[in-house]
N, CA and C atoms as an extended XYZ file, in Angstrom:
591
Properties=species:S:1:pos:R:3:atomname:S:1:resname:S:1:resid:I:1 pbc="F F F"
N        17.187       35.063       23.888 N   MET     1
C        16.228       33.832       24.165 CA  MET     1
C        15.312       33.220       22.847 C   MET     1
N        15.553       32.255       22.544 N   SER     2
C        14.799       31.417       21.484 CA  SER     2
C        13.212       31.666       21.742 C   SER     2
N        12.539       31.506       20.753 N   GLN     3
C        11.033       31.208       20.855 CA  GLN     3
C        10.692       30.159       21.807 C   GLN     3
N        11.260       28.794       21.254 N   ASP     4
C        11.239       27.563       22.288 CA  ASP     4
C        11.654       27.838       23.704 C   ASP     4
N        12.396       28.674       24.081 N   ASP     5
C        12.939       29.231       25.447 CA  ASP     5
C        11.880       29.841       25.854 C   ASP     5
N        11.179       30.924       25.355 N   PHE     6
C        10.213       31.688       25.760 CA  PHE     6
C         8.884       30.841       25.911 C   PHE     6
N         8.665       30.072       25.074 N   ASP     7
C         7.259       29.204       25.097 CA  ASP     7
C         7.423       28.450       26.294 C   ASP     7
N         8.765       27.575       26.819 N   LEU     8
C         8.836       26.731       27.655 CA  LEU     8
C         8.798       27.555       29.021 C   LEU     8
N         9.273       28.865       29.198 N   PHE     9
C         9.107       29.474       30.164 CA  PHE     9
C         7.358       30.097       30.708 C   PHE     9
N         6.820       30.367       29.354 N   LYS    10
C         5.314       30.906       29.747 CA  LYS    10
C         4.517       29.568       30.410 C   LYS    10
N         5.013       28.486       29.772 N   LYS    11
C         4.418       27.130       30.061 CA  LYS    11
C         4.665       26.874       31.523 C   LYS    11
N         5.694       27.257       32.265 N   GLU    12
C         6.210       26.634       33.445 CA  GLU    12
C         5.505       27.805       34.364 C   GLU    12
N         5.212       29.080       33.760 N   LEU    13
C         4.666       30.110       34.768 CA  LEU    13
C         3.152       30.291       34.679 C   LEU    13
N         2.352       29.310       33.951 N   SER    14
C         0.968       29.530       33.479 CA  SER    14
C         0.149       29.115       34.793 C   SER    14
N         0.631       28.619       35.729 N   ASP    15
C        -0.197       28.499       36.732 CA  ASP    15
C        -0.098       29.181       37.886 C   ASP    15
N         0.907       30.244       38.058 N   VAL    16
C         1.331       31.363       38.889 CA  VAL    16
C         0.247       32.206       39.047 C   VAL    16
N        -0.264       32.230       40.425 N   GLN    17
C        -1.292       33.369       40.580 CA  GLN    17
C        -0.406       34.428       41.445 C   GLN    17
N        -1.322       35.692       41.263 N   ARG    18
C        -0.862       36.668       42.256 CA  ARG    18
C        -1.138       36.633       43.383 C   ARG    18
N        -0.082       36.849       44.482 N   LEU    19
C        -0.232       37.018       46.067 CA  LEU    19
C        -1.179       37.999       46.369 C   LEU    19
N        -1.932       37.693       47.452 N   LYS    20
C        -2.665       38.775       47.800 CA  LYS    20
C        -1.895       39.014       49.485 C   LYS    20
N        -1.662       40.552       49.599 N   ASN    21
C        -1.124       40.826       50.869 CA  ASN    21
C        -1.990       42.136       51.444 C   ASN    21
N        -2.644       41.545       52.439 N   ASP    22
C        -3.368       42.595       53.156 CA  ASP    22
C        -2.624       43.196       54.304 C   ASP    22
N        -1.438       42.953       54.390 N   ARG    23
C        -0.709       43.204       55.711 CA  ARG    23
C         0.416       44.355       55.443 C   ARG    23
N         0.296       44.830       54.280 N   VAL    24
C         1.382       46.229       54.007 CA  VAL    24
C         0.425       47.438       53.791 C   VAL    24
N         1.026       48.337       54.491 N   ASN    25
C         0.093       49.806       54.489 CA  ASN    25
C         0.828       50.480       53.423 C   ASN    25
N         0.212       50.639       52.014 N   LEU    26
C         1.015       50.805       50.985 CA  LEU    26
C         0.894       52.499       50.989 C   LEU    26
N        -0.068       53.039       51.985 N   HIS    27
C        -0.524       54.364       52.170 CA  HIS    27
C         0.625       55.069       53.246 C   HIS    27
N         1.505       54.584       53.806 N   LYS    28
C         2.034       54.966       54.885 CA  LYS    28
C         3.497       55.426       54.072 C   LYS    28
N         3.538       56.761       54.392 N   ALA    29
C         5.127       57.148       53.937 CA  ALA    29
C         6.441       56.595       54.866 C   ALA    29
N         7.577       56.710       53.978 N   ASN    30
C         8.585       56.217       54.697 CA  ASN    30
C         8.849       57.155       55.595 C   ASN    30
N         9.331       56.757       57.273 N   GLU    31
C         9.315       58.013       57.940 CA  GLU    31
C        10.856       58.324       58.324 C   GLU    31
N        11.722       57.736       57.485 N   GLY    32
C        13.303       58.099       57.530 CA  GLY    32
C        13.722       57.312       58.750 C   GLY    32
N        15.051       57.570       59.265 N   PRO    33
C        15.798       56.849       60.075 CA  PRO    33
C        14.994       57.273       61.644 C   PRO    33
N        15.290       56.357       62.446 N   SER    34
C        14.583       56.569       64.075 CA  SER    34
C        15.502       57.502       64.626 C   SER    34
N        15.065       57.916       65.665 N   ILE    35
C        15.653       58.958       66.514 CA  ILE    35
C        16.818       58.667       66.862 C   ILE    35
N        16.871       57.324       67.376 N   ALA    36
C        18.319       56.661       67.825 CA  ALA    36
C        19.493       56.918       66.603 C   ALA    36
N        18.947       56.078       65.534 N   GLN    37
C        19.817       56.196       64.307 CA  GLN    37
C        20.184       57.891       63.780 C   GLN    37
N        19.290       58.596       64.136 N   GLN    38
C        19.592       59.963       63.614 CA  GLN    38
C        20.713       60.606       64.834 C   GLN    38
N        20.414       60.192       65.988 N   ALA    39
C        21.250       60.646       66.767 CA  ALA    39
C        22.641       60.108       67.083 C   ALA    39
N        22.777       58.773       66.680 N   ARG    40
C        24.083       58.273       66.556 CA  ARG    40
C        24.755       58.886       65.299 C   ARG    40
N        24.116       59.181       64.434 N   ARG    41
C        24.656       59.663       63.117 CA  ARG    41
C        25.144       61.138       63.503 C   ARG    41
N        24.330       61.808       64.211 N   GLU    42
C        24.767       63.397       64.415 CA  GLU    42
C        26.060       63.274       65.384 C   GLU    42
N        26.143       62.538       66.420 N   ALA    43
C        27.160       62.136       67.349 CA  ALA    43
C        28.598       61.709       66.576 C   ALA    43
N        28.078       60.955       65.415 N   ALA    44
C        29.523       60.299       64.897 CA  ALA    44
C        30.100       61.594       64.044 C   ALA    44
N        29.187       62.515       63.576 N   LEU    45
C        29.658       63.585       62.822 CA  LEU    45
C        30.263       64.473       63.486 C   LEU    45
N        29.875       64.607       65.049 N   GLY    46
C        30.589       66.024       65.485 CA  GLY    46
C        31.457       65.166       66.703 C   GLY    46
N        31.636       64.084       66.911 N   ARG    47
C        32.574       63.279       67.798 CA  ARG    47
C        33.928       63.547       67.483 C   ARG    47
N        34.566       64.126       68.503 N   LYS    48
C        36.222       63.683       68.535 CA  LYS    48
C        36.654       62.582       68.784 C   LYS    48
N        37.966       62.247       68.150 N   PRO    49
C        38.521       60.972       68.420 CA  PRO    49
C        38.834       60.701       69.946 C   PRO    49
N        38.439       59.335       69.986 N   ASN    50
C        38.663       58.798       71.540 CA  ASN    50
C        37.744       59.474       72.715 C   ASN    50
N        36.784       59.982       72.292 N   VAL    51
C        36.103       60.717       73.267 CA  VAL    51
C        34.619       60.323       72.900 C   VAL    51
N        33.930       59.478       74.081 N   ASP    52
C        33.089       59.082       74.088 CA  ASP    52
C        31.723       59.645       74.525 C   ASP    52
N        31.017       60.289       74.282 N   PRO    53
C        29.873       61.166       74.927 CA  PRO    53
C        28.827       60.515       76.003 C   PRO    53
N        28.953       59.202       75.864 N   ASN    54
C        27.959       58.236       76.330 CA  ASN    54
C        28.490       57.986       77.733 C   ASN    54
N        27.912       58.757       78.834 N   TYR    55
C        28.353       58.485       79.977 CA  TYR    55
C        27.597       57.427       80.967 C   TYR    55
N        26.680       56.655       80.142 N   LEU    56
C        26.138       55.348       80.784 CA  LEU    56
C        27.326       54.174       81.042 C   LEU    56
N        27.055       54.011       82.272 N   THR    57
C        28.009       52.935       82.821 CA  THR    57
C        27.429       51.411       82.741 C   THR    57
N        28.580       50.537       82.912 N   THR    58
C        27.899       48.932       83.068 CA  THR    58
C        28.851       48.519       84.027 C   THR    58
N        29.637       49.317       84.750 N   ASP    59
C        30.628       48.790       85.945 CA  ASP    59
C        29.987       48.010       86.686 C   ASP    59
N        28.979       48.417       87.679 N   PHE    60
C        28.098       47.633       88.765 CA  PHE    60
C        26.679       48.153       88.472 C   PHE    60
N        25.938       47.105       88.140 N   VAL    61
C        24.587       47.028       87.905 CA  VAL    61
C        23.934       46.230       88.690 C   VAL    61
N        23.102       46.667       89.716 N   GLU    62
C        22.473       45.968       90.849 CA  GLU    62
C        21.145       45.336       89.766 C   GLU    62
N        21.258       43.608       89.994 N   PRO    63
C        20.456       42.857       89.018 CA  PRO    63
C        18.714       43.160       89.791 C   PRO    63
N        18.156       42.989       88.637 N   VAL    64
C        16.593       43.102       89.038 CA  VAL    64
C        16.168       41.539       88.567 C   VAL    64
N        14.973       41.089       88.912 N   LEU    65
C        14.484       39.730       88.607 CA  LEU    65
C        13.347       39.831       87.248 C   LEU    65
N        13.442       39.122       86.435 N   PRO    66
C        12.454       39.366       85.488 CA  PRO    66
C        10.926       39.782       85.524 C   PRO    66
N        10.677       39.481       86.553 N   ASN    67
C         9.251       39.977       86.991 CA  ASN    67
C         8.950       41.160       88.171 C   ASN    67
N        10.125       41.583       88.356 N   ASP    68
C        10.024       43.080       89.157 CA  ASP    68
C         9.735       44.094       88.354 C   ASP    68
N         8.904       44.956       89.150 N   TRP    69
C         8.556       46.342       88.561 CA  TRP    69
C         9.690       47.230       88.602 C   TRP    69
N         9.820       47.957       87.391 N   LEU    70
C        11.055       48.868       87.528 CA  LEU    70
C         9.907       50.391       87.587 C   LEU    70
N        10.741       51.048       88.558 N   GLU    71
C         9.728       52.502       89.117 CA  GLU    71
C        10.900       53.281       89.736 C   GLU    71
N        10.883       54.530       89.218 N   TYR    72
C        11.687       55.561       90.009 CA  TYR    72
C        11.193       57.027       89.646 C   TYR    72
N        11.331       58.036       90.472 N   LYS    73
C        10.948       59.333       90.191 CA  LYS    73
C        12.116       60.508       90.856 C   LYS    73
N        12.232       61.355       90.040 N   LYS    74
C        13.085       62.243       90.890 CA  LYS    74
C        12.295       63.028       91.763 C   LYS    74
N        12.902       63.823       92.709 N   ASP    75
C        12.314       64.979       93.744 CA  ASP    75
C        11.752       66.108       92.726 C   ASP    75
N        10.486       66.227       93.063 N   GLY    76
C         9.921       67.338       92.190 CA  GLY    76
C         8.998       67.009       91.455 C   GLY    76
N         8.976       65.674       90.699 N   VAL    77
C         7.758       65.140       89.931 CA  VAL    77
C         6.741       65.027       90.703 C   VAL    77
N         5.646       65.701       90.094 N   GLN    78
C         4.415       65.797       90.861 CA  GLN    78
C         3.823       64.322       91.028 C   GLN    78
N         3.229       63.898       91.911 N   GLU    79
C         2.417       62.738       92.129 CA  GLU    79
C         1.576       62.638       90.969 C   GLU    79
N         0.488       63.647       90.770 N   GLY    80
C        -0.406       63.269       89.258 CA  GLY    80
C         0.126       63.160       88.216 C   GLY    80
N         1.498       63.595       87.865 N   VAL    81
C         2.142       63.250       86.750 CA  VAL    81
C         2.779       61.829       86.773 C   VAL    81
N         3.219       61.633       87.883 N   TYR    82
C         3.704       60.150       87.982 CA  TYR    82
C         2.876       59.151       87.735 C   TYR    82
N         1.884       59.141       88.475 N   LYS    83
C         0.524       58.269       88.279 CA  LYS    83
C         0.056       57.943       86.992 C   LYS    83
N        -0.050       59.535       85.883 N   LYS    84
C        -0.436       59.112       84.582 CA  LYS    84
C         0.723       58.432       83.749 C   LYS    84
N         2.062       58.555       84.330 N   LEU    85
C         2.916       57.886       83.532 CA  LEU    85
C         2.794       56.241       83.702 C   LEU    85
N         2.554       55.880       85.144 N   ARG    86
C         2.465       54.373       85.620 CA  ARG    86
C         1.620       53.963       84.708 C   ARG    86
N         0.273       54.745       84.469 N   LEU    87
C        -0.964       53.916       84.279 CA  LEU    87
C        -0.740       54.026       82.340 C   LEU    87
N         0.237       54.606       81.974 N   GLY    88
C         0.189       54.689       80.306 CA  GLY    88
C        -0.710       55.735       79.722 C   GLY    88
N        -1.020       56.679       80.532 N   LYS    89
C        -1.674       57.755       79.841 CA  LYS    89
C        -1.355       58.760       78.867 C   LYS    89
N        -0.068       58.581       78.924 N   TYR    90
C         0.488       59.690       78.054 CA  TYR    90
C         0.835       59.144       76.786 C   TYR    90
N         0.773       59.865       75.827 N   THR    91
C         0.976       59.567       74.364 CA  THR    91
C         2.436       59.220       74.078 C   THR    91
N         2.668       58.235       73.692 N   ILE    92
C         4.219       57.752       73.594 CA  ILE    92
C         4.633       58.363       72.225 C   ILE    92
N         5.706       59.263       72.628 N   ASP    93
C         6.302       59.897       71.196 CA  ASP    93
C         7.283       59.289       70.620 C   ASP    93
N         7.818       58.046       71.196 N   ALA    94
C         9.021       57.580       70.552 CA  ALA    94
C         9.062       56.129       71.132 C   ALA    94
N         9.436       54.973       70.539 N   HIS    95
C        10.052       53.848       71.015 CA  HIS    95
C        11.074       52.765       70.423 C   HIS    95
N        11.964       52.131       71.381 N   ILE    96
C        13.088       51.390       70.871 CA  ILE    96
C        12.846       50.005       71.605 C   ILE    96
N        13.149       49.142       70.615 N   ASP    97
C        12.929       47.772       71.092 CA  ASP    97
C        14.517       47.189       71.282 C   ASP    97
N        14.904       46.974       72.336 N   LEU    98
C        16.319       46.274       72.278 CA  LEU    98
C        16.455       44.842       72.391 C   LEU    98
N        15.525       44.248       72.232 N   HIS    99
C        15.649       42.807       71.972 CA  HIS    99
C        16.739       42.067       71.099 C   HIS    99
N        17.420       41.285       71.312 N   ARG   100
C        18.370       40.552       70.449 CA  ARG   100
C        19.782       41.669       70.404 C   ARG   100
N        19.665       42.631       71.162 N   ARG   101
C        21.093       43.425       71.359 CA  ARG   101
C        21.787       43.208       72.676 C   ARG   101
N        23.287       43.318       72.395 N   SER   102
C        24.011       43.000       73.513 CA  SER   102
C        23.969       44.237       74.473 C   SER   102
N        24.597       44.035       75.602 N   VAL   103
C        24.620       45.048       76.658 CA  VAL   103
C        25.311       46.429       75.890 C   VAL   103
N        26.251       46.133       75.171 N   ASN   104
C        26.940       47.537       74.577 CA  ASN   104
C        25.972       48.109       73.751 C   ASN   104
N        25.441       47.387       72.597 N   GLU   105
C        24.700       47.747       71.870 CA  GLU   105
C        23.506       48.488       72.373 C   GLU   105
N        22.811       47.936       73.422 N   ALA   106
C        21.720       48.408       74.020 CA  ALA   106
C        22.102       49.889       74.843 C   ALA   106
N        23.534       49.611       75.544 N   ARG   107
C        24.043       51.126       75.962 CA  ARG   107
C        24.075       52.346       75.119 C   ARG   107
N        24.529       51.621       73.996 N   GLU   108
C        24.629       53.172       72.702 CA  GLU   108
C        23.288       53.419       72.541 C   GLU   108
N        22.624       52.323       72.029 N   ASP   109
C        20.887       52.897       71.820 CA  ASP   109
C        20.350       53.441       72.864 C   ASP   109
N        20.392       52.977       73.806 N   VAL   110
C        19.710       53.833       75.064 CA  VAL   110
C        20.050       55.383       75.165 C   VAL   110
N        21.362       55.221       75.231 N   PHE   111
C        21.767       56.630       75.417 CA  PHE   111
C        21.311       57.693       74.118 C   PHE   111
N        21.797       57.358       73.237 N   TYR   112
C        21.230       58.140       71.700 CA  TYR   112
C        19.729       58.407       71.604 C   TYR   112
N        18.887       57.080       71.953 N   PHE   113
C        17.939       57.300       71.876 CA  PHE   113
C        17.159       58.483       72.775 C   PHE   113
N        17.489       58.301       74.189 N   LEU   114
C        17.047       59.119       74.999 CA  LEU   114
C        17.403       60.799       74.679 C   LEU   114
N        18.915       60.764       74.360 N   SER   115
C        19.408       62.126       74.187 CA  SER   115
C        18.811       62.960       72.992 C   SER   115
N        18.235       62.070       71.739 N   GLY   116
C        17.762       62.523       70.552 CA  GLY   116
C        16.386       62.609       70.774 C   GLY   116
N        15.571       62.057       71.673 N   SER   117
C        14.336       62.321       72.164 CA  SER   117
C        14.273       63.501       72.658 C   SER   117
N        15.129       63.797       73.993 N   PHE   118
C        15.097       65.059       74.613 CA  PHE   118
C        15.409       66.265       73.582 C   PHE   118
N        16.107       66.223       72.497 N   LYS   119
C        16.622       67.081       71.824 CA  LYS   119
C        15.447       67.564       71.055 C   LYS   119
N        14.707       66.343       70.471 N   ARG   120
C        13.384       66.649       69.565 CA  ARG   120
C        12.351       67.187       70.300 C   ARG   120
N        12.278       67.402       71.580 N   GLY   121
C        11.163       67.649       72.504 CA  GLY   121
C        10.253       66.588       72.892 C   GLY   121
N        10.476       65.312       72.679 N   LYS   122
C         9.592       64.133       73.065 CA  LYS   122
C         9.464       64.131       74.484 C   LYS   122
N         8.671       63.565       75.003 N   ARG   123
C         8.358       63.716       76.436 CA  ARG   123
C         8.137       62.553       77.087 C   ARG   123
N         7.428       61.802       76.367 N   ALA   124
C         7.092       60.445       77.026 CA  ALA   124
C         7.604       59.125       76.019 C   ALA   124
N         8.467       58.289       76.472 N   VAL   125
C         9.115       57.357       75.322 CA  VAL   125
C         8.997       55.963       75.931 C   VAL   125
N         8.972       55.003       75.078 N   LEU   126
C         9.063       53.628       75.506 CA  LEU   126
C        10.027       53.019       75.155 C   LEU   126
N        10.552       52.050       76.405 N   ILE   127
C        11.782       51.141       76.047 CA  ILE   127
C        11.371       49.951       76.337 C   ILE   127
N        11.525       48.753       74.962 N   THR   128
C        11.247       47.624       75.153 CA  THR   128
C        12.638       46.807       75.506 C   THR   128
N        12.991       46.505       76.613 N   HIS   129
C        14.133       45.579       77.014 CA  HIS   129
C        13.873       43.943       77.307 C   HIS   129
N        12.710       43.691       77.305 N   GLY   130
C        12.502       42.398       77.461 CA  GLY   130
C        12.467       41.855       79.026 C   GLY   130
N        11.977       40.847       79.383 N   LYS   131
C        12.042       40.292       80.789 CA  LYS   131
C        13.110       39.532       81.275 C   LYS   131
N        14.036       38.751       79.924 N   GLY   132
C        15.353       38.153       80.015 CA  GLY   132
C        14.812       36.857       80.920 C   GLY   132
N        13.931       36.472       80.650 N   GLU   133
C        13.738       34.932       81.491 CA  GLU   133
C        14.347       34.108       81.103 C   GLU   133
N        14.705       33.853       80.042 N   ARG   134
C        15.601       32.898       79.284 CA  ARG   134
C        16.964       33.145       79.256 C   ARG   134
N        17.345       34.265       79.995 N   SER   135
C        19.071       34.639       79.333 CA  SER   135
C        19.748       34.188       80.813 C   SER   135
N        20.961       34.083       80.869 N   HIS   136
C        21.815       33.609       81.501 CA  HIS   136
C        23.026       34.450       82.041 C   HIS   136
N        22.950       35.449       83.252 N   PRO   137
C        21.980       35.527       84.199 CA  PRO   137
C        20.755       36.087       83.600 C   PRO   137
N        19.807       36.281       84.703 N   GLN   138
C        18.465       36.390       84.052 CA  GLN   138
C        18.287       38.025       84.148 C   GLN   138
N        17.424       38.671       83.258 N   ALA   139
C        17.053       39.983       83.173 CA  ALA   139
C        18.370       40.717       83.172 C   ALA   139
N        19.215       40.416       82.228 N   VAL   140
C        20.574       41.243       82.148 CA  VAL   140
C        20.035       42.708       81.367 C   VAL   140
N        19.583       42.608       80.422 N   LEU   141
C        19.160       43.902       79.728 CA  LEU   141
C        18.202       44.852       80.555 C   LEU   141
N        17.361       44.130       81.230 N   LYS   142
C        16.112       45.011       81.955 CA  LYS   142
C        17.074       45.508       83.339 C   LYS   142
N        18.038       44.899       83.764 N   SER   143
C        18.914       45.356       85.087 CA  SER   143
C        19.729       46.784       84.391 C   SER   143
N        20.106       46.621       83.473 N   HIS   144
C        21.199       47.639       82.878 CA  HIS   144
C        20.127       48.841       82.478 C   HIS   144
N        18.976       48.562       82.040 N   VAL   145
C        18.180       49.775       81.549 CA  VAL   145
C        17.862       50.486       82.798 C   VAL   145
N        17.516       49.737       83.837 N   ASN   146
C        16.935       50.114       85.025 CA  ASN   146
C        18.184       51.200       85.671 C   ASN   146
N        19.447       50.878       85.645 N   HIS   147
C        20.700       51.261       85.730 CA  HIS   147
C        20.737       52.633       85.131 C   HIS   147
N        20.497       52.632       83.683 N   TRP   148
C        20.854       53.781       82.609 CA  TRP   148
C        19.889       55.096       82.988 C   TRP   148
N        18.686       54.479       83.192 N   LEU   149
C        17.586       55.382       83.168 CA  LEU   149
C        17.780       56.310       84.242 C   LEU   149
N        18.477       55.617       85.463 N   LYS   150
C        18.973       56.696       86.604 CA  LYS   150
C        19.789       57.666       86.316 C   LYS   150
N        20.914       57.300       85.416 N   GLN   151
C        22.222       58.099       85.043 CA  GLN   151
C        21.939       59.018       84.209 C   GLN   151
N        20.676       58.882       83.182 N   HIS   152
C        20.687       59.766       82.018 CA  HIS   152
C        20.283       61.045       82.822 C   HIS   152
N        20.613       62.174       82.165 N   GLY   153
C        20.079       63.580       82.581 CA  GLY   153
C        18.910       63.895       82.203 C   GLY   153
N        18.123       63.620       81.209 N   ALA   154
C        17.074       63.920       80.881 CA  ALA   154
C        15.890       63.375       81.184 C   ALA   154
N        16.030       62.238       82.146 N   VAL   155
C        14.999       61.679       82.762 CA  VAL   155
C        14.502       61.893       83.817 C   VAL   155
N        13.403       62.274       84.059 N   LEU   156
C        12.672       62.642       85.216 CA  LEU   156
C        11.981       61.245       85.949 C   LEU   156
N        11.497       60.422       85.416 N   ALA   157
C        11.077       59.106       85.936 CA  ALA   157
C        10.679       58.510       85.043 C   ALA   157
N        10.380       56.966       85.344 N   PHE   158
C        10.119       55.841       84.819 CA  PHE   158
C         9.459       55.010       85.370 C   PHE   158
N         8.429       53.990       84.618 N   HIS   159
C         7.894       53.006       85.546 CA  HIS   159
C         7.574       52.125       84.450 C   HIS   159
N         7.385       50.637       84.968 N   SER   160
C         7.185       49.451       83.903 CA  SER   160
C         5.690       49.739       83.429 C   SER   160
N         5.859       49.271       82.210 N   ALA   161
C         4.749       49.448       81.305 CA  ALA   161
C         3.381       48.545       81.626 C   ALA   161
N         2.230       49.296       81.128 N   GLN   162
C         1.011       48.216       81.292 CA  GLN   162
C         1.039       47.349       80.037 C   GLN   162
N         0.173       46.180       80.444 N   LYS   163
C         0.231       45.159       79.543 CA  LYS   163
C         0.030       45.560       78.025 C   LYS   163
N        -0.595       46.147       77.788 N   GLN   164
C        -0.557       46.741       76.378 CA  GLN   164
C         0.540       47.136       75.618 C   GLN   164
N         1.519       47.640       76.499 N   HIS   165
C         2.780       48.281       75.790 CA  HIS   165
C         4.020       47.298       76.274 C   HIS   165
N         3.912       46.203       76.873 N   GLY   166
C         4.895       45.295       76.885 CA  GLY   166
C         4.814       44.917       78.351 C   GLY   166
N         3.960       45.295       79.188 N   GLY   167
C         4.324       44.931       80.660 CA  GLY   167
C         5.601       44.993       81.234 C   GLY   167
N         6.023       44.099       82.171 N   LEU   168
C         7.117       44.307       82.680 CA  LEU   168
C         8.476       44.045       81.643 C   LEU   168
N         8.025       43.979       80.372 N   GLY   169
C         9.307       43.880       79.556 CA  GLY   169
C         9.476       45.267       78.814 C   GLY   169
N         8.674       46.112       79.250 N   SER   170
C         8.937       47.516       78.727 CA  SER   170
C         8.703       48.164       79.935 C   SER   170
N         9.371       49.876       79.633 N   VAL   171
C         9.402       50.607       80.394 CA  VAL   171
C         8.817       51.999       79.968 C   VAL   171
N         8.039       52.967       80.457 N   TYR   172
C         7.529       54.173       80.280 CA  TYR   172
C         8.784       55.146       80.602 C   TYR   172
N         9.201       56.178       80.033 N   VAL   173
C        10.030       57.111       80.525 CA  VAL   173
C         9.557       58.399       80.241 C   VAL   173
N         9.697       59.167       81.267 N   LEU   174
C         9.229       60.762       81.309 CA  LEU   174
C        10.506       61.619       81.149 C   LEU   174
N        10.677       62.258       80.266 N   LEU   175
C        11.820       63.154       79.648 CA  LEU   175
C        11.619       64.516       80.434 C   LEU   175
N        12.528       65.437       80.594 N   LYS   176
C        12.719       66.444       81.108 CA  LYS   176
C        11.960       67.660       79.778 C   LYS   176
N        11.767       68.538       79.749 N   LYS   177
C        11.240       69.674       78.541 CA  LYS   177
C        12.792       70.198       78.268 C   LYS   177
N        13.032       70.304       77.028 N   ASN   178
C        14.267       70.838       76.426 CA  ASN   178
C        13.780       72.419       76.403 C   ASN   178
N        14.830       72.938       76.228 N   ASP   179
C        14.886       74.565       76.439 CA  ASP   179
C        13.893       75.194       75.398 C   ASP   179
N        13.551       74.840       74.133 N   GLU   180
C        12.604       75.170       73.457 CA  GLU   180
C        10.836       74.642       73.576 C   GLU   180
N        10.975       73.757       74.281 N   GLU   181
C         9.564       73.287       75.078 CA  GLU   181
C         9.176       74.052       76.260 C   GLU   181
N        10.212       74.517       77.086 N   LYS   182
C        10.109       75.130       78.284 CA  LYS   182
C         9.898       76.717       77.721 C   LYS   182
N        10.207       77.238       76.794 N   GLN   183
C         9.873       78.639       76.142 CA  GLN   183
C         8.553       78.491       75.902 C   GLN   183
N         8.167       77.640       75.054 N   ILE   184
C         6.875       77.427       74.430 CA  ILE   184
C         5.916       77.398       75.702 C   ILE   184
N         6.180       76.592       76.792 N   ASN   185
C         5.324       76.312       77.860 CA  ASN   185
C         4.974       78.005       78.515 C   ASN   185
N         6.323       78.747       78.716 N   ARG   186
C         6.137       79.873       79.378 CA  ARG   186
C         5.042       80.743       78.449 C   ARG   186
N         5.349       80.750       77.172 N   GLU   187
C         4.490       81.580       76.378 CA  GLU   187
C         3.061       81.226       76.498 C   GLU   187
N         2.887       79.747       76.410 N   LEU   188
C         1.504       79.472       76.430 CA  LEU   188
C         0.931       80.011       78.097 C   LEU   188
N         1.511       79.607       78.980 N   PHE   189
C         1.300       79.867       80.453 CA  PHE   189
C         0.851       81.458       80.663 C   PHE   189
N         1.714       82.349       79.794 N   ASN   190
C         1.543       83.924       79.783 CA  ASN   190
C         0.330       84.100       79.196 C   ASN   190
N        -0.097       83.443       78.171 N   LYS   191
C        -1.264       83.824       77.449 CA  LYS   191
C        -2.282       83.234       77.869 C   LYS   191
N        -2.408       82.568       79.187 N   GLY   192
C        -3.524       81.973       79.934 CA  GLY   192
C        -4.042       80.761       79.438 C   GLY   192
N        -3.195       79.995       78.698 N   PHE   193
C        -3.644       78.615       77.967 CA  PHE   193
C        -3.432       77.458       78.765 C   PHE   193
N        -2.717       77.729       79.889 N   GLY   194
C        -2.714       76.928       80.959 CA  GLY   194
C        -1.213       75.970       80.948 C   GLY   194
N        -1.311       74.717       81.316 N   LYS   195
C         0.385       74.110       81.207 CA  LYS   195
C         0.159       73.379       80.478 C   LYS   195
N         1.335       73.034       79.776 N   ARG   196
C         1.450       71.576       79.000 CA  ARG   196
C         1.848       70.618       79.851 C   ARG   196
N         2.302       69.408       79.425 N   LEU   197
C         2.983       68.426       80.079 CA  LEU   197
C         4.301       68.642       80.582 C   LEU   197
């Protein structure tokens, strides 16, 4: 680069000012891949050819409306536990957003998100599916999520979220304890510390 070119370059940039950005948290460490990404990666490494471990179906899904509440609990789930879930009182351990996902992509995401969350001992998770008011037919993903959550073996209960967590466009999901969490709970109970979630 000649001196004339360099001088011209400096002249062109003379009125450039540094941007101020107060929206980036520079102190937050990169948390790495999400639970869904990790679960998909693990499944891909251990998957046998032509075997799909994902048993969630898309055959017949009973449609729900955009403003319908999603609610379900298995027998044995205590009313107090379910009420706490409904009211959004549990700490959300993991979250997945299905906006702009196709039904097939969402099926994969939901399965691996729930399986990965269960494996890692997460108990209360949030799935954002959207209300589907502008889709045709309406509430396609919401209907499928409602269907899939009843099929997944780790799900104990679910309920549409409170407004601050997405309202009718999201759902709280309560997962079973995995074997490790059950063992921890037994040890705490035997030591007299009471029960965990």
